[in-house]
């Protein structure tokens, strides 16, 4: 064993040593699992954050995952469950001993429990809810009645509030006498007699003020109340737009029912960014931990759509078979026009989809953005038209082919800028996710227009 330890310690230092879950740490952890050395495993996992341990469980295979969890035993931290990717969370829940699972879940905040159980089967939901205290179980069940992806699912029920007529001393005494305060909170929410939130007081201002100072004199200027049914994407936008740290959540009667903190809002924002990137690539919500069959199902529909669009482009080419047979150079240059148009369209599309997601692209500025993208396409088209015109002349010896590809380049890049902006805007207006569907349409437009412009001009000029 000592020799194995020496081998592990002798491995070269990694550049990412600042990140505790490096290759050397993983090797030591898996060695402890292989030798069933629980004491050493706990020693290796102790300095790691719950998110690091979740990353480790996602990286190793199912067999090693089960062995590690079983050896970890009763020390398994509930926060690991909330950090796990959904694709393996259910597997980990099944692996955990019921008593270990019960203890892990009891340590979680209500919003983390909601996130944990909302996607599980009913029998697993029941198993987890049964281990909670009555008050916590009722709070979680109530949160689950709200629409999916709403503020009601995102909020935590543990709220620190105080009557609006209190002073600093009364608030501090109240906090000191509470045994069940949230693990993390940033504000005291002031409420009127109807439990309607009227303001936030930061803990910093509270601790820096004299006891006799009224809480109402310490409220923050920025105060944003979130309806319980508001979409979580709009919640994340509000946190990012107004630089919120936490915000009270109210029901239909404007009564305080929960609070959302910045960590949960930023998770949503990060998930939205990741989702947009994945959907732009046509891979849905895939993960590296997904099974082969699940990944295949996610990718197949958009590959099928791409096949249809490719056939459409091929049909355009088929209309000019004689021209291509007569002037073989057309077959050589065709991919250049289509490729340039596709790339230009993707650039405009990416900017437009991101602007729609951040609410920067609205009805008030949409025409200005469209005009800008078209002008950018025109300028780039003219520049590359000159380049390709010269290449066409030098390569094939005559100016006519250079003129054709130059004109086709200008046309396709202008259309690419237009399609890359207009298509996601139209899809968004009709209720279709532009990140999911825009790519296929933009590619189709640029391919069809590029081939038709290039081959059509070639027929007119060269034949």
XYZ file of C-alpha atoms in Angstrom:
463
model
C 0.000 0.000 0.000
C 2.876 2.324 0.825
C 4.350 1.726 -2.625
C 1.020 2.599 -4.269
C 0.862 5.780 -2.199
C 4.336 6.689 -3.400
C 3.291 6.162 -7.007
C 0.314 8.447 -6.597
C 2.336 11.131 -4.839
C 5.067 10.943 -7.496
C 2.729 11.963 -10.298
C 3.611 15.376 -11.776
C 1.784 18.445 -10.566
C -1.194 19.453 -12.697
C -1.731 22.986 -13.910
C -5.209 22.987 -12.341
C -4.065 22.341 -8.750
C -6.113 25.349 -7.650
C -9.131 23.250 -8.588
C -9.231 20.573 -5.881
C -10.785 17.907 -8.100
C -7.731 17.396 -10.312
C -6.464 14.154 -11.810
C -4.287 13.361 -8.800
C -7.193 13.836 -6.385
C -9.449 11.602 -8.481
C -6.734 8.934 -8.589
C -6.377 8.998 -4.792
C -10.153 8.837 -4.284
C -10.584 5.901 -6.652
C -7.636 4.121 -5.000
C -9.456 4.429 -1.666
C -12.592 3.006 -3.293
C -10.659 0.117 -4.885
C -9.057 -0.797 -1.545
C -12.313 -0.189 0.366
C -10.459 2.204 2.665
C -13.354 4.292 4.054
C -11.175 6.370 6.365
C -8.951 7.430 3.486
C -11.975 8.136 1.264
C -13.454 10.482 3.876
C -10.079 12.170 4.245
C -9.876 12.795 0.486
C -13.491 13.996 0.147
C -13.487 16.219 3.244
C -11.870 19.313 1.591
C -14.018 19.043 -1.540
C -17.104 21.185 -2.115
C -20.379 19.361 -2.750
C -20.215 20.541 -6.375
C -16.782 18.917 -6.769
C -18.061 15.590 -5.427
C -21.060 15.840 -7.768
C -18.621 16.414 -10.674
C -16.675 13.338 -9.596
C -19.819 11.181 -9.531
C -20.719 12.408 -13.022
C -17.255 11.648 -14.419
C -16.860 8.054 -13.230
C -18.802 5.077 -14.556
C -21.932 3.605 -12.939
C -20.060 0.697 -11.299
C -17.482 2.967 -9.628
C -20.234 5.428 -8.726
C -22.161 2.767 -6.810
C -19.023 1.559 -4.995
C -18.044 5.095 -3.965
C -21.537 5.930 -2.652
C -21.775 2.708 -0.660
C -18.340 3.284 0.876
C -19.149 6.947 1.591
C -22.160 5.746 3.589
C -23.785 7.905 6.240
C -21.442 10.842 5.607
C -23.029 11.525 2.199
C -23.848 15.267 2.043
C -27.346 16.239 0.889
C -25.952 19.244 -0.986
C -24.340 16.808 -3.434
C -27.810 15.785 -4.616
C -28.748 19.350 -5.534
C -25.494 19.742 -7.506
C -25.848 16.519 -9.516
C -26.830 16.486 -13.165
C -30.412 15.301 -13.550
C -29.316 12.478 -15.841
C -27.646 10.571 -12.970
C -29.450 12.003 -9.939
C -32.140 9.319 -10.008
C -29.495 6.589 -10.179
C -27.726 8.043 -7.125
C -31.006 8.244 -5.199
C -31.637 4.549 -5.848
C -28.112 3.692 -4.700
C -28.306 5.571 -1.397
C -29.438 3.606 1.659
C -32.881 4.871 2.813
C -31.512 6.099 6.150
C -28.647 7.940 4.439
C -31.070 9.497 1.941
C -33.378 10.618 4.738
C -30.554 12.320 6.605
C -29.218 13.941 3.423
C -32.585 15.359 2.382
C -33.346 16.767 5.847
C -30.305 19.058 5.561
C -31.524 20.707 2.329
C -33.392 23.998 1.966
C -36.962 23.696 0.690
C -36.095 24.998 -2.800
C -33.364 22.362 -3.151
C -35.797 19.627 -2.110
C -38.316 20.861 -4.705
C -35.620 20.808 -7.385
C -34.664 17.318 -6.270
C -38.113 15.698 -6.334
C -39.953 17.529 -9.123
C -38.617 15.281 -11.901
C -38.787 11.983 -9.989
C -41.360 9.227 -10.296
C -44.252 9.399 -7.837
C -42.973 6.517 -5.667
C -39.571 8.196 -5.298
C -41.194 11.541 -4.544
C -43.222 9.903 -1.818
C -40.161 8.180 -0.355
C -38.299 11.479 -0.059
C -41.266 13.513 1.204
C -41.955 10.913 3.890
C -38.580 11.527 5.554
C -39.200 15.268 5.935
C -40.698 16.907 8.985
C -44.388 17.707 8.632
C -43.898 21.448 8.131
C -41.154 20.941 5.548
C -43.184 18.310 3.695
C -46.215 20.612 3.475
C -44.020 23.462 2.210
C -42.468 21.287 -0.508
C -45.823 19.840 -1.570
C -47.261 23.348 -1.807
C -44.348 24.485 -3.979
C -44.934 21.524 -6.285
C -48.470 22.778 -6.977
C -47.057 25.809 -8.797
C -46.354 25.624 -12.553
C -43.069 24.067 -13.609
C -40.311 26.628 -14.279
C -42.165 29.258 -12.218
C -40.967 31.379 -9.299
C -43.006 29.162 -6.980
C -40.776 26.197 -7.844
C -37.613 28.286 -7.567
C -38.256 30.040 -4.247
C -37.339 28.814 -0.792
C -40.030 28.895 1.871
C -37.615 29.797 4.683
C -38.085 33.564 4.931
C -36.646 36.077 7.396
C -39.215 38.852 7.833
C -40.067 41.535 10.350
C -42.975 43.954 10.921
C -42.374 47.315 9.295
C -42.707 49.173 12.624
C -39.774 47.401 14.302
C -36.461 49.036 15.057
C -32.952 47.582 14.705
C -32.797 46.329 18.287
C -36.033 44.375 18.006
C -34.885 42.794 14.749
C -31.506 41.724 16.176
C -33.129 40.250 19.282
C -35.562 38.342 17.094
C -32.773 36.882 14.953
C -30.763 35.820 17.998
C -33.722 33.936 19.440
C -34.465 31.940 16.266
C -33.222 28.361 15.967
C -34.298 27.690 12.379
C -32.928 30.569 10.331
C -31.920 29.744 6.732
C -28.289 28.773 6.221
C -27.879 31.769 3.912
C -29.893 34.957 3.735
C -29.047 38.511 2.788
C -32.044 40.630 3.748
C -34.737 41.037 6.321
C -38.001 41.539 4.464
C -40.298 44.153 6.008
C -44.006 43.334 5.844
C -47.213 45.197 6.672
C -49.996 43.656 8.817
C -51.347 41.842 5.720
C -47.924 40.174 5.140
C -47.375 42.321 2.061
C -43.630 43.003 1.496
C -42.812 46.694 1.696
C -39.018 46.762 1.686
C -35.671 45.007 2.176
C -33.036 45.722 4.827
C -29.556 44.304 4.256
C -27.817 42.554 7.131
C -24.880 44.937 6.741
C -27.047 48.006 7.371
C -28.809 46.243 10.213
C -25.571 45.436 12.066
C -24.072 48.886 11.421
C -27.030 50.842 12.855
C -27.972 51.767 16.411
C -30.683 49.756 18.143
C -33.235 52.561 18.205
C -33.111 53.214 14.435
C -36.343 52.245 12.637
C -35.998 49.537 9.998
C -38.030 51.605 7.528
C -35.201 54.151 7.446
C -32.752 51.474 6.287
C -34.672 49.969 3.357
C -32.863 49.581 0.032
C -33.782 51.835 -2.883
C -34.044 48.883 -5.262
C -36.916 46.652 -4.210
C -38.408 44.137 -6.616
C -41.344 41.854 -5.795
C -41.812 38.655 -7.836
C -45.225 37.043 -8.485
C -45.263 33.368 -7.565
C -46.376 32.344 -11.073
C -43.736 34.374 -12.942
C -41.584 32.363 -15.352
C -38.170 31.567 -13.867
C -36.468 32.930 -16.980
C -38.049 36.341 -16.265
C -36.969 36.018 -12.632
C -33.349 35.458 -13.675
C -33.598 38.410 -16.054
C -34.825 40.665 -13.211
C -31.938 39.616 -10.955
C -29.418 40.289 -13.710
C -31.039 43.514 -14.897
C -31.589 45.137 -11.495
C -28.575 43.651 -9.664
C -30.722 41.950 -7.035
C -29.319 39.801 -4.237
C -32.643 38.426 -3.075
C -36.288 39.196 -3.783
C -39.559 38.345 -2.010
C -42.130 36.178 -3.781
C -45.831 36.967 -3.360
C -49.044 35.068 -4.085
C -52.098 36.353 -5.965
C -53.102 38.360 -2.857
C -49.639 39.998 -2.703
C -48.808 38.170 0.522
C -45.242 37.003 1.157
C -44.848 33.261 0.505
C -41.126 32.838 -0.120
C -37.862 34.361 -1.255
C -35.530 33.821 -4.198
C -31.805 34.359 -3.725
C -29.168 35.268 -6.276
C -27.558 31.814 -6.336
C -30.788 30.203 -7.536
C -31.437 32.973 -10.067
C -27.931 32.664 -11.506
C -28.337 28.897 -11.847
C -31.406 29.548 -13.989
C -29.528 32.143 -16.050
C -26.646 29.738 -16.571
C -29.053 26.956 -17.559
C -30.750 29.261 -20.075
C -27.390 30.169 -21.628
C -26.377 26.519 -21.809
C -29.756 25.550 -23.252
C -29.479 28.189 -25.988
C -26.011 26.972 -26.962
C -27.116 23.330 -27.027
C -30.245 24.064 -29.017
C -28.376 26.177 -31.547
C -26.342 23.051 -32.219
C -29.501 20.935 -32.441
C -28.627 18.691 -29.478
C -31.480 19.649 -27.150
C -30.648 19.337 -23.456
C -28.067 16.579 -23.757
C -25.393 15.756 -21.223
C -22.177 13.725 -21.359
C -23.756 11.453 -18.741
C -26.748 10.576 -20.944
C -27.165 7.033 -22.266
C -26.549 6.253 -25.942
C -30.235 5.707 -26.689
C -31.258 8.997 -24.996
C -28.606 10.965 -26.877
C -29.668 9.344 -30.152
C -33.299 10.294 -29.579
C -32.359 13.899 -28.832
C -30.219 14.375 -31.923
C -32.148 12.352 -34.485
C -35.031 14.826 -35.125
C -32.744 17.715 -36.053
C -30.481 15.546 -38.149
C -33.664 14.521 -39.997
C -34.568 18.191 -40.476
C -31.065 18.882 -41.787
C -31.464 16.010 -44.243
C -34.659 17.592 -45.597
C -32.952 20.974 -45.987
C -29.988 19.347 -47.723
C -32.388 17.683 -50.167
C -33.974 21.088 -50.889
C -30.545 22.532 -51.677
C -29.783 19.522 -53.870
C -33.017 20.064 -55.800
C -31.854 23.573 -56.619
C -28.526 22.222 -57.866
C -30.340 19.593 -59.945
C -32.048 22.356 -61.934
C -28.631 23.391 -63.288
C -27.159 19.992 -64.162
C -26.422 20.968 -67.753
C -24.651 24.162 -66.732
C -22.486 22.283 -64.207
C -21.662 19.624 -66.809
C -20.683 22.312 -69.302
C -18.645 24.466 -66.896
C -17.004 22.095 -64.417
C -15.554 25.027 -62.470
C -19.055 25.737 -61.130
C -18.953 22.513 -59.114
C -15.620 23.579 -57.647
C -16.805 27.032 -56.543
C -20.374 26.226 -55.410
C -19.442 25.113 -51.857
C -17.589 28.394 -51.266
C -20.701 30.529 -51.813
C -22.903 28.270 -49.665
C -20.331 27.987 -46.881
C -19.753 31.746 -46.642
C -23.491 32.373 -46.547
C -24.031 29.712 -43.881
C -21.319 31.122 -41.635
C -22.564 34.693 -42.045
C -26.113 33.576 -41.282
C -24.971 31.730 -38.153
C -23.180 34.855 -36.927
C -26.310 37.006 -37.286
C -28.462 34.218 -35.872
C -26.334 33.832 -32.736
C -26.442 37.561 -32.015
C -30.206 37.707 -32.583
C -31.041 34.659 -30.431
C -28.912 35.956 -27.566
C -30.483 39.433 -27.829
C -33.970 37.910 -27.760
C -33.089 35.842 -24.687
C -31.766 38.906 -22.822
C -34.711 41.034 -24.025
C -32.336 43.448 -25.776
C -34.015 42.825 -29.152
C -37.547 44.240 -29.019
C -40.174 45.636 -31.358
C -38.704 49.114 -30.874
C -35.246 48.321 -32.233
C -35.815 45.256 -34.425
C -35.712 47.185 -37.709
C -32.529 48.983 -36.724
C -30.887 45.640 -35.907
C -32.107 44.095 -39.181
C -30.774 47.072 -41.139
C -27.423 46.811 -39.383
C -27.070 43.082 -40.118
C -28.000 43.587 -43.776
C -25.445 46.391 -44.120
C -22.789 44.257 -42.424
C -23.621 41.461 -44.867
C -23.392 43.889 -47.783
C -19.999 45.266 -46.727
C -18.516 41.835 -46.025
C -20.063 40.582 -49.263
C -18.386 43.333 -51.284
C -15.015 42.694 -49.661
C -15.105 38.942 -50.233
C -16.610 39.478 -53.683
C -13.450 41.321 -54.693
C -11.292 38.577 -53.170
C -13.207 35.745 -54.860
C -13.466 37.680 -58.118
C -9.681 37.926 -58.280
C -9.292 34.269 -57.310
C -11.811 33.255 -59.978
C -9.917 35.177 -62.669
C -6.498 33.840 -61.624
C -7.720 30.300 -61.097
C -9.813 29.828 -64.230
C -8.284 32.406 -66.535
C -11.396 34.407 -67.477
C -13.120 37.401 -65.848
C -16.686 36.136 -66.402
C -16.524 33.448 -63.714
C -14.988 35.959 -61.313
C -17.918 38.325 -61.889
C -20.418 35.535 -61.257
C -18.994 34.346 -57.962
C -18.461 37.937 -56.793
C -22.107 38.845 -57.414
C -23.347 35.602 -55.835
C -21.209 36.272 -52.761
C -22.746 39.725 -52.252
C -26.289 38.415 -52.686
C -25.845 35.476 -50.308
C -24.159 37.432 -47.517
C -26.870 40.103 -47.617
C -29.568 37.428 -47.480
C -27.668 35.650 -44.677
C -27.658 38.794 -42.525
C -31.366 39.314 -43.204
C -32.393 35.691 -42.556
C -30.185 35.341 -39.485
C -32.073 38.197 -37.816
C -35.595 37.971 -39.218
C -36.117 34.210 -38.814
C -35.484 34.065 -35.019
C -37.631 37.177 -34.512
C -40.535 35.611 -36.439
C -40.201 32.308 -34.591
C -40.174 34.114 -31.255
C -43.322 36.086 -32.196
C -45.237 32.873 -33.015
C -44.151 31.159 -29.807
C -41.422 28.848 -31.139
C -38.044 28.784 -29.372
C -35.705 30.581 -31.826
C -32.648 28.814 -30.419
C -34.147 25.444 -31.248
C -35.519 26.013 -34.751
C -33.679 28.945 -36.333
C -30.507 27.151 -37.388
C -32.179 24.763 -39.804
C -34.211 27.522 -41.477
C -31.281 29.923 -41.820
C -29.057 27.195 -43.290
C -31.771 26.282 -45.772
C -32.202 29.892 -46.893
C -28.469 30.537 -47.349
C -27.890 27.246 -49.179
C -30.845 27.646 -51.528
C -30.198 31.341 -52.231
C -26.441 30.796 -52.592
C -26.752 27.934 -55.055
C -29.561 29.590 -57.015
C -27.787 32.965 -57.247
C -24.457 31.445 -58.267
C -25.780 28.899 -60.771
C -28.470 31.213 -62.112
C -25.978 34.003 -62.773
C -23.601 31.476 -64.315
C -26.282 30.368 -66.813
C -26.986 34.007 -67.761
C -23.342 35.137 -68.033
C -21.454 32.040 -69.171
C -23.911 30.103 -71.330
